[in-house]
PDB file of C-alpha atoms in Angstrom:
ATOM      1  CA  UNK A  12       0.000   0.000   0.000  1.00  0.00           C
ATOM      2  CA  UNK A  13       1.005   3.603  -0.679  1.00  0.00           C
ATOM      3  CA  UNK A  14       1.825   5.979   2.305  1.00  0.00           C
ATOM      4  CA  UNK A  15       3.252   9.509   2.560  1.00  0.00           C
ATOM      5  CA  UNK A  16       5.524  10.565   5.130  1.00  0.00           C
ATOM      6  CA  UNK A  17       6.715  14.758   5.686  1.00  0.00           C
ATOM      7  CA  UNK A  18       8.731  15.955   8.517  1.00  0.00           C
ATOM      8  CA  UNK A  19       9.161  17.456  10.681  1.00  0.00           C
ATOM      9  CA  UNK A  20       5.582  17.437  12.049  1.00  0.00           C
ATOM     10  CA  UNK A  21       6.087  20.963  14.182  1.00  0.00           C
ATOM     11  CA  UNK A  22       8.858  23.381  13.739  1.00  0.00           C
ATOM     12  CA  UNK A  23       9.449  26.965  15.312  1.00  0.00           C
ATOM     13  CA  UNK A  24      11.767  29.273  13.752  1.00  0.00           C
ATOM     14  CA  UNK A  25      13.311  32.692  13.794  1.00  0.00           C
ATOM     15  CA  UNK A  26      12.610  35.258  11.172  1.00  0.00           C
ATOM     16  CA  UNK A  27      15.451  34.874   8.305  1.00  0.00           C
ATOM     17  CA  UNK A  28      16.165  31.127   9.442  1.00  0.00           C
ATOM     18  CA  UNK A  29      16.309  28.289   6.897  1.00  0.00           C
ATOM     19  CA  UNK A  30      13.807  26.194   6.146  1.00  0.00           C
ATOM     20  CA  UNK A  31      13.530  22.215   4.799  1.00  0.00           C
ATOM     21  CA  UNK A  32      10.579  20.002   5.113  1.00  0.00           C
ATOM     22  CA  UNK A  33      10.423  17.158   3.199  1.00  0.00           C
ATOM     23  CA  UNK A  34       8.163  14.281   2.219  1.00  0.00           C
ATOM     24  CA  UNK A  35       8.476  10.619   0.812  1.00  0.00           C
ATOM     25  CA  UNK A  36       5.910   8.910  -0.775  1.00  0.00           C
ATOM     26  CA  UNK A  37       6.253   5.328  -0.826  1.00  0.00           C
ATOM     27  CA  UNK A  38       4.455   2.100  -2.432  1.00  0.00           C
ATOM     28  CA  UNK A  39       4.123   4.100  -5.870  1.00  0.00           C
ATOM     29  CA  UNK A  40       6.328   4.978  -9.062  1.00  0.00           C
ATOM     30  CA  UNK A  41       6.499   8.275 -10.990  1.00  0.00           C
ATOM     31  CA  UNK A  42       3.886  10.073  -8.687  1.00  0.00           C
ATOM     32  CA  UNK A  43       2.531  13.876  -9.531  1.00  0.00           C
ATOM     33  CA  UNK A  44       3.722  15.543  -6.077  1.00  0.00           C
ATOM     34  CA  UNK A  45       2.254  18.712  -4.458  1.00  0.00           C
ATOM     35  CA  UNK A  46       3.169  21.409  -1.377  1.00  0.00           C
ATOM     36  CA  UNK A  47      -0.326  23.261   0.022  1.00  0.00           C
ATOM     37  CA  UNK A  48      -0.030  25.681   2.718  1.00  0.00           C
ATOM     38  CA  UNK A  49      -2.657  26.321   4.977  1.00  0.00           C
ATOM     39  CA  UNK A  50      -2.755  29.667   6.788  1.00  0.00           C
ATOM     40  CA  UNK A  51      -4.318  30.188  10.275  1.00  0.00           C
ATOM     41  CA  UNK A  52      -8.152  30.306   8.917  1.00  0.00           C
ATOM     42  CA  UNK A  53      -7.962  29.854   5.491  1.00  0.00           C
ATOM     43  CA  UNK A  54      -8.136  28.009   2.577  1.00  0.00           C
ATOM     44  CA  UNK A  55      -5.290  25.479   0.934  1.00  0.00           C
ATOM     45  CA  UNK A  56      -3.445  27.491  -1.271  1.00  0.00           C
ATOM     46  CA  UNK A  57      -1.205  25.021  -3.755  1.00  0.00           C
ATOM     47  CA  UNK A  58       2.442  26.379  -3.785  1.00  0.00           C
ATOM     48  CA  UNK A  59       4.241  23.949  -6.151  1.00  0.00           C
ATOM     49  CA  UNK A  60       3.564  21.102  -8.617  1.00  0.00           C
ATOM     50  CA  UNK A  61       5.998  18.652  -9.816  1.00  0.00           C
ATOM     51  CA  UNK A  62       5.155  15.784 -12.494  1.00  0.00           C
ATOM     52  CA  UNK A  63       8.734  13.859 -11.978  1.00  0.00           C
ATOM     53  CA  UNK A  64      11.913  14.604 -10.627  1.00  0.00           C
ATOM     54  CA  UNK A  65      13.405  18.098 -11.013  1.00  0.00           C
ATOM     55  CA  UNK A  66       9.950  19.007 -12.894  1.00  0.00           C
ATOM     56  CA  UNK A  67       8.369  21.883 -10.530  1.00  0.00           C
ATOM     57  CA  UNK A  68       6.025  24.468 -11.264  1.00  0.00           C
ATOM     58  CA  UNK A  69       5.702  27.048  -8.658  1.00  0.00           C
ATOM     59  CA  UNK A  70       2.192  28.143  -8.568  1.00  0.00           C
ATOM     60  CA  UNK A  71       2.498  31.959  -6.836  1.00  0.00           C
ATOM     61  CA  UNK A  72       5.810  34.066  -6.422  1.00  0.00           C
ATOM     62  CA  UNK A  73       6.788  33.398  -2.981  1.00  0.00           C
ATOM     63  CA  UNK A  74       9.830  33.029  -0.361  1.00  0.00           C
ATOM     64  CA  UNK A  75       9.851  29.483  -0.967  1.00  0.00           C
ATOM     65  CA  UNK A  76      11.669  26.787  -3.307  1.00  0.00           C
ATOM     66  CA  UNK A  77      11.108  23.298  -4.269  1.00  0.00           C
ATOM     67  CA  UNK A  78      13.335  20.501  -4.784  1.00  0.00           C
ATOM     68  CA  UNK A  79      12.634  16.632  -6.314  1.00  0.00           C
ATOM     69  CA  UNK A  80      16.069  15.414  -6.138  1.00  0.00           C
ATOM     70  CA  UNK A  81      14.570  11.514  -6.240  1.00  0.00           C
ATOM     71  CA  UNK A  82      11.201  10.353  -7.714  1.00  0.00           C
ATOM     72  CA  UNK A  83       9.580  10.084  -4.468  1.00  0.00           C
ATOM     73  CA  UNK A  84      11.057  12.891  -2.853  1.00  0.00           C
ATOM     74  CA  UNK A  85       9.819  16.154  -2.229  1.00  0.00           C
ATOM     75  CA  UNK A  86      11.444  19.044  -0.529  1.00  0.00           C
ATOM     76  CA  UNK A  87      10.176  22.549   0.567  1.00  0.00           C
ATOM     77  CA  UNK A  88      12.776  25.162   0.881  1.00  0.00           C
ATOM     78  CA  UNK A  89      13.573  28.947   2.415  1.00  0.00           C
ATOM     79  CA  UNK A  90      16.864  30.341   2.599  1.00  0.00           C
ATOM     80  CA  UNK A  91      15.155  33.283   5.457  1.00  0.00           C
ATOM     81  CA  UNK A  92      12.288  32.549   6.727  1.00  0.00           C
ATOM     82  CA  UNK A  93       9.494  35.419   7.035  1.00  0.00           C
ATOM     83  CA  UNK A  94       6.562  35.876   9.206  1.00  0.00           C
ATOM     84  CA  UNK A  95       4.784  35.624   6.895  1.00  0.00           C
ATOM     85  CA  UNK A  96       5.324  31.739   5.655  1.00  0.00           C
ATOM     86  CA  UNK A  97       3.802  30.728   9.184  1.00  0.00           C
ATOM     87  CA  UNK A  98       1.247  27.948   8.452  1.00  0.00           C
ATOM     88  CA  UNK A  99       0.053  24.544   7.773  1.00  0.00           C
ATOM     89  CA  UNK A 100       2.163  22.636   5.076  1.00  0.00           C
ATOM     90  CA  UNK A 101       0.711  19.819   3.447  1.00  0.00           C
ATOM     91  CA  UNK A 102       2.425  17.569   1.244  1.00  0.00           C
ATOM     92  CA  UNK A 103       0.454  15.422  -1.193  1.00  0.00           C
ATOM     93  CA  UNK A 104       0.824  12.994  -4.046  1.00  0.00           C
ATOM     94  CA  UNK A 105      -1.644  11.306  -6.811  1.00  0.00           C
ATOM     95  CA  UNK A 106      -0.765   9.021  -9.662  1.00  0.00           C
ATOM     96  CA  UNK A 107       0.723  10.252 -12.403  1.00  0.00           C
ATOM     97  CA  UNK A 108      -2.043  11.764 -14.774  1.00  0.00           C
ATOM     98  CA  UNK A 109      -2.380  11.266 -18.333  1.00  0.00           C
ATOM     99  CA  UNK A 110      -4.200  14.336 -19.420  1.00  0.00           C
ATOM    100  CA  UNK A 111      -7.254  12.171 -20.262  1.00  0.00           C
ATOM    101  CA  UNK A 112     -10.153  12.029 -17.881  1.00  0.00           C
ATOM    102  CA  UNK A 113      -8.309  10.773 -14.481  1.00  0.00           C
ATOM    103  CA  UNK A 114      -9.878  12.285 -11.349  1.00  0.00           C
ATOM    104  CA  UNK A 115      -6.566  12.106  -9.638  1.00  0.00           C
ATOM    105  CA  UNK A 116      -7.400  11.684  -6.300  1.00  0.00           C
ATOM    106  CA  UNK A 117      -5.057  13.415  -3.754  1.00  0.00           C
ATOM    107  CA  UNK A 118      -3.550  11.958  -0.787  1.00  0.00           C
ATOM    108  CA  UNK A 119      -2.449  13.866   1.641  1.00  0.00           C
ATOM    109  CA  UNK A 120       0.784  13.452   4.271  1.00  0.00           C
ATOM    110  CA  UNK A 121       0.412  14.193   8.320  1.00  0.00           C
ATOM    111  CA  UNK A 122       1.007  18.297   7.480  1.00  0.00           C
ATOM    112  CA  UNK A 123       3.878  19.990   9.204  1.00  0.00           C
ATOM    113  CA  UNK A 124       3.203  23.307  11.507  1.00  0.00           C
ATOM    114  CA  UNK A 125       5.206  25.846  10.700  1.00  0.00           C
ATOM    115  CA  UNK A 126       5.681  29.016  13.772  1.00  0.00           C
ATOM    116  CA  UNK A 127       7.824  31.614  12.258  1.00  0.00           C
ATOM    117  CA  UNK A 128       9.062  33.958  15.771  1.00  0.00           C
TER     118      UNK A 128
ATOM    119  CA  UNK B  14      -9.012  28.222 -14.280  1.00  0.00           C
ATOM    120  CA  UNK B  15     -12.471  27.167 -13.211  1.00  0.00           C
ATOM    121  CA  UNK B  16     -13.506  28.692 -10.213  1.00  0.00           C
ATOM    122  CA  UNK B  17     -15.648  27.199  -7.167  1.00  0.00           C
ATOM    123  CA  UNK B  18     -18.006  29.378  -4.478  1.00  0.00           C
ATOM    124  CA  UNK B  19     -19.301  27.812  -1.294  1.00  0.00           C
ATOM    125  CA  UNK B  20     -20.884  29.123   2.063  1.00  0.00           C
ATOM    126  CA  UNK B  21     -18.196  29.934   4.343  1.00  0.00           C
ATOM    127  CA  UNK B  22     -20.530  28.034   6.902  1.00  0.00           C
ATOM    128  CA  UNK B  23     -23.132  25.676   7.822  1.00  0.00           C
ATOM    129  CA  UNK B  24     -25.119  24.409  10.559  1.00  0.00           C
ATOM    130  CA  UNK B  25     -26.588  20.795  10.513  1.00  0.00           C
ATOM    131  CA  UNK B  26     -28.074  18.948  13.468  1.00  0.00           C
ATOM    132  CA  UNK B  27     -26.847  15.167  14.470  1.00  0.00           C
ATOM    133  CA  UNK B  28     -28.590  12.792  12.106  1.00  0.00           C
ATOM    134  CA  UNK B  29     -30.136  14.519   9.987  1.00  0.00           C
ATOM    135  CA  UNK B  30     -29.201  14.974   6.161  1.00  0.00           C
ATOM    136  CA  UNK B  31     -26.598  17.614   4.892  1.00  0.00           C
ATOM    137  CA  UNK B  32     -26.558  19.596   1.573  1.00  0.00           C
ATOM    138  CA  UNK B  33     -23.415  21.339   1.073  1.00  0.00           C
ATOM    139  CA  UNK B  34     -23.497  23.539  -2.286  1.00  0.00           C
ATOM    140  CA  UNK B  35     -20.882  24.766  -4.654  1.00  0.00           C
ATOM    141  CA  UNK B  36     -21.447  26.585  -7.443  1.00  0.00           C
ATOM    142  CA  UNK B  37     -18.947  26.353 -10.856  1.00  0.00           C
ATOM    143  CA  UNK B  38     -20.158  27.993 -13.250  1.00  0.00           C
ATOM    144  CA  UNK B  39     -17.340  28.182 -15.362  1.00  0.00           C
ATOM    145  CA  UNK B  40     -16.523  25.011 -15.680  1.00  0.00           C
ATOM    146  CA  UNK B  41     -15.101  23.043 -18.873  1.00  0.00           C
ATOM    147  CA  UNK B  42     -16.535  20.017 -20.692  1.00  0.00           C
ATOM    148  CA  UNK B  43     -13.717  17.784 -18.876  1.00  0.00           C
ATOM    149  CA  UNK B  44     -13.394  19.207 -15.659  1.00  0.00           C
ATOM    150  CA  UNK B  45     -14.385  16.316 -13.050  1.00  0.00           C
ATOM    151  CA  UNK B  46     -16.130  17.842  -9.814  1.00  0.00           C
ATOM    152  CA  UNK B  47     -14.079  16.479  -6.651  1.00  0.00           C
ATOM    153  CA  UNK B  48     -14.967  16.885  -2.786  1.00  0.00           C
ATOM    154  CA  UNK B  49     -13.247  16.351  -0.044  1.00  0.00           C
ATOM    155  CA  UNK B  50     -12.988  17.065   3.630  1.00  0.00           C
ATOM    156  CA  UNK B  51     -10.380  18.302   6.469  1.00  0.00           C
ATOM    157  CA  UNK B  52     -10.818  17.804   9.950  1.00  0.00           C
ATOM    158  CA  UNK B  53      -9.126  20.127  12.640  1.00  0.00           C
ATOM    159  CA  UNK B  54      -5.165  19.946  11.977  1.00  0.00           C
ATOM    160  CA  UNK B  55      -5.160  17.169   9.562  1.00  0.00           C
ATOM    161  CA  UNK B  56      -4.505  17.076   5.627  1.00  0.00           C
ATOM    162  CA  UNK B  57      -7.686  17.034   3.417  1.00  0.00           C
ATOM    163  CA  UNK B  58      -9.279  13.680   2.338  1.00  0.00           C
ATOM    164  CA  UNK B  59     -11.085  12.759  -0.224  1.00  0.00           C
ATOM    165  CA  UNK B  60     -14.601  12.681  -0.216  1.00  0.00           C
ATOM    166  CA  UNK B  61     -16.152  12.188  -3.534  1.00  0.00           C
ATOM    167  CA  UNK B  62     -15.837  12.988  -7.023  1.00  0.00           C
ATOM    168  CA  UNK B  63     -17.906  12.677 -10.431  1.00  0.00           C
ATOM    169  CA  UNK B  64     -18.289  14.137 -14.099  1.00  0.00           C
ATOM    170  CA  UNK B  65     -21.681  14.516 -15.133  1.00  0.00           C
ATOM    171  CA  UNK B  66     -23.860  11.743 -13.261  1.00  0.00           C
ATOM    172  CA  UNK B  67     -25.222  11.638  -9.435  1.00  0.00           C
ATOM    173  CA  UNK B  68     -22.313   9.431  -7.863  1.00  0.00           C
ATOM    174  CA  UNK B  69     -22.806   7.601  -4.338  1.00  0.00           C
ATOM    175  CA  UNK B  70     -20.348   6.107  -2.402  1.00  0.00           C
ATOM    176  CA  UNK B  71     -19.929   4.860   1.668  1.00  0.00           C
ATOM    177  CA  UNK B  72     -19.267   8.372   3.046  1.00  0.00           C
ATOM    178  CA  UNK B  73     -21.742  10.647   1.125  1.00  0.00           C
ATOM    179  CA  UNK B  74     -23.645  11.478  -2.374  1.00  0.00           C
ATOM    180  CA  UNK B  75     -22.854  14.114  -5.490  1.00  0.00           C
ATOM    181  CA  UNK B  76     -26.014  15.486  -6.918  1.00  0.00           C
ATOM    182  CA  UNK B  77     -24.160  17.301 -10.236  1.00  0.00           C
ATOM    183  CA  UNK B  78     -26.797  19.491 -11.701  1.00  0.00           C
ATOM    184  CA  UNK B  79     -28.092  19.174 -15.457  1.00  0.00           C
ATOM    185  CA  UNK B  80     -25.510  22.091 -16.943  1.00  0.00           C
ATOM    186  CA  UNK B  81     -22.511  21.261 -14.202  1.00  0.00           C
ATOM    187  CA  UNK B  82     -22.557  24.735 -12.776  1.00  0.00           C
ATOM    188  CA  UNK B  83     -23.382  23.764  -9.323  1.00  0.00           C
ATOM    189  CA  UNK B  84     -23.619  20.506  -7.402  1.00  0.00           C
ATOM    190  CA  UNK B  85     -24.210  19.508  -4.014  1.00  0.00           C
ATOM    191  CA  UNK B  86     -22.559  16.849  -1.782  1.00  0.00           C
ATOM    192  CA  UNK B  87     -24.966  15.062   0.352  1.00  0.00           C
ATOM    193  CA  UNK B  88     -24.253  13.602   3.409  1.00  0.00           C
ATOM    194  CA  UNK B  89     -27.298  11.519   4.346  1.00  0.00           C
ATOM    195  CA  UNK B  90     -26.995  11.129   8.001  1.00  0.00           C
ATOM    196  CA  UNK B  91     -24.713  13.919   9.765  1.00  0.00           C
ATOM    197  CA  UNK B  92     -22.545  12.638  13.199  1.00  0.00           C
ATOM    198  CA  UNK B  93     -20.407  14.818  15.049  1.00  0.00           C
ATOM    199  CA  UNK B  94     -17.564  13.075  13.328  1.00  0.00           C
ATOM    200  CA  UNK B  95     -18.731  15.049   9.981  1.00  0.00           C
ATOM    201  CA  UNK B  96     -17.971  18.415  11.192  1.00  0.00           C
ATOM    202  CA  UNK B  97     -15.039  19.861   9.071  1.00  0.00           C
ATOM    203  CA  UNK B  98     -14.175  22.316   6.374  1.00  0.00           C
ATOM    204  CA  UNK B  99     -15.635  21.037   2.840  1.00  0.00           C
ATOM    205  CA  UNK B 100     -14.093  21.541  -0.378  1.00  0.00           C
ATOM    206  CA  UNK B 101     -15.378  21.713  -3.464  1.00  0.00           C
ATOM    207  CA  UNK B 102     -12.466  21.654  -6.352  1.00  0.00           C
ATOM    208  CA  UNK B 103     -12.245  21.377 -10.282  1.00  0.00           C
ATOM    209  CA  UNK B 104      -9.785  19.446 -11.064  1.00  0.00           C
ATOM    210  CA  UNK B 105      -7.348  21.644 -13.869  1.00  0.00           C
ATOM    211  CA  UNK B 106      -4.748  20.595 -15.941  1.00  0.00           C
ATOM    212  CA  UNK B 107      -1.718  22.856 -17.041  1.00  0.00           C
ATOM    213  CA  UNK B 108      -0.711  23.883 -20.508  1.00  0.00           C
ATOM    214  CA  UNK B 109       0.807  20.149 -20.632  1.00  0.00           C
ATOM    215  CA  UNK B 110      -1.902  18.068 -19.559  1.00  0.00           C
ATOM    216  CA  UNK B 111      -0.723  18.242 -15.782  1.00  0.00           C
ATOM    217  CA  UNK B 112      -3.361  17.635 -13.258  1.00  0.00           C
ATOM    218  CA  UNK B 113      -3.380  20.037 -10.237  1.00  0.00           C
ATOM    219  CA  UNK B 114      -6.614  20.444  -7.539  1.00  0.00           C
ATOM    220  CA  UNK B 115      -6.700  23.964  -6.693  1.00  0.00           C
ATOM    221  CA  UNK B 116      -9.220  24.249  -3.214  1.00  0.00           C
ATOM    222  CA  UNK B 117     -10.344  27.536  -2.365  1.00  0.00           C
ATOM    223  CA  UNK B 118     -12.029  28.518   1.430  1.00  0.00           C
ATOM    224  CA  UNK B 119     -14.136  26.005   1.236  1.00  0.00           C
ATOM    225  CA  UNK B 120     -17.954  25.553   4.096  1.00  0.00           C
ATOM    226  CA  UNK B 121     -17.003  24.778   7.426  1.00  0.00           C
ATOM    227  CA  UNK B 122     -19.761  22.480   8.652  1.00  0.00           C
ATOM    228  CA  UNK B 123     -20.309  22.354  12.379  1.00  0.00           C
ATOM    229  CA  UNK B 124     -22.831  19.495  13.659  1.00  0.00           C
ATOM    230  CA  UNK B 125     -25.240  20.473  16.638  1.00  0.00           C
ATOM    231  CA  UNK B 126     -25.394  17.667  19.045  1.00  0.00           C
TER     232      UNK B 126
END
């Protein structure tokens, strides 16, 4: 069975700190692989996209970068941290789409809680 | 890309039935209609999803209307367990066929014991 793992689950930071979390999906080749954040009260807002490894389309202009280095590895990345990129992040996967009529259904990791200070 | 709007909230008592709306109407000819759910500091999961025909499944129902524009997920006997934000998404593909679920704001449904 498939299962995707992101870590770590909480993490509190200074302002202009680094950033990594990352996420493995395993039981599955080639999957499409996602980053949400979740802001205190609002919606999911997708961040970045990636359809195989080094393949990443970054959805809105932000602080943050995105890495596949292996098929089933995703990282999220900030060289300085803002107060801004406090939230819920959300790593998900689905199989790889075809561009035919595939619902994709998402599956989503444990989230990681980001506190910027 | 398509767009979804939803109630920012409902109100259901315990065991009774649920009718959570979204409206789309710009959606495409192959944009399937997907739902699904988060609880309180969890990821989303999926809920439901369908094209053009009323789908059921074990956790709820899609009524899709006759022109797609709206639909409504049904959830035929509400528990407490139920309450959390709903999301109603068109699925979109990119310029290369990409798939990518965009979810807005989505209803937060709260169930009254």
């Amino acid at each position: 069975s498939q299962t995707i793992h992101q870590w770590p689950a909480t993490l509190v930071q200074p302002v202009g700190s680094p950033l990594s979390l990352e996420c493995t999906v395993e039981g599955t080749s080639n999957p499409n692989l996602y980053w949400y954040r979740q802001a205190a009260g609002r919606g999911l807002q997708l961040l970045f996209y990636s359809i195989g490894i080094d393949q990443i389309s970054s959805e809105v202009p932000q602080n943050l970068s995105a890495s596949r280095p292996q098929d089933r590895q995703f990282i999220l990345s900030s060289k300085k941290l803002l107060l801004s990129d406090s939230g819920f992040y959300l790593c998900a996967w689905s199989v790889r789409g075809t561009g035919g009529p595939l619902p994709g259904e998402l599956f989503f990791g444990e989230g990681s809680r980001l506190t910027v200070l | 890309d398509a767009k979804t709007t939803q109630p920012n909230s409902m109100e259901s008592n315990e065991e009774e039935p649920v009718h959570l709306p979204c409206n789309h109407s710009t959606i495409s000819g192959t944009d399937y209609i997907h739902w699904y759910r988060q609880l309180p500091s969890q990821g989303p999961e999926y809920v439901i999803h369908g094209l053009t025909s009323n789908v059921n499944n074990r956790m709820a129902s899609l009524a899709i209307a006759e022109d797609r524009k709206s639909s409504t997920l049904i959830l035929h006997r509400a528990t407490l367990r139920d309450a959390a934000v709903y999301y109603c998404i068109l699925r979109d593909l990119d310029g290369f066929g990409n798939e990518k679920l965009t979810f807005g704001t989505g209803t937060r449904l709260t169930i009254i014991p």
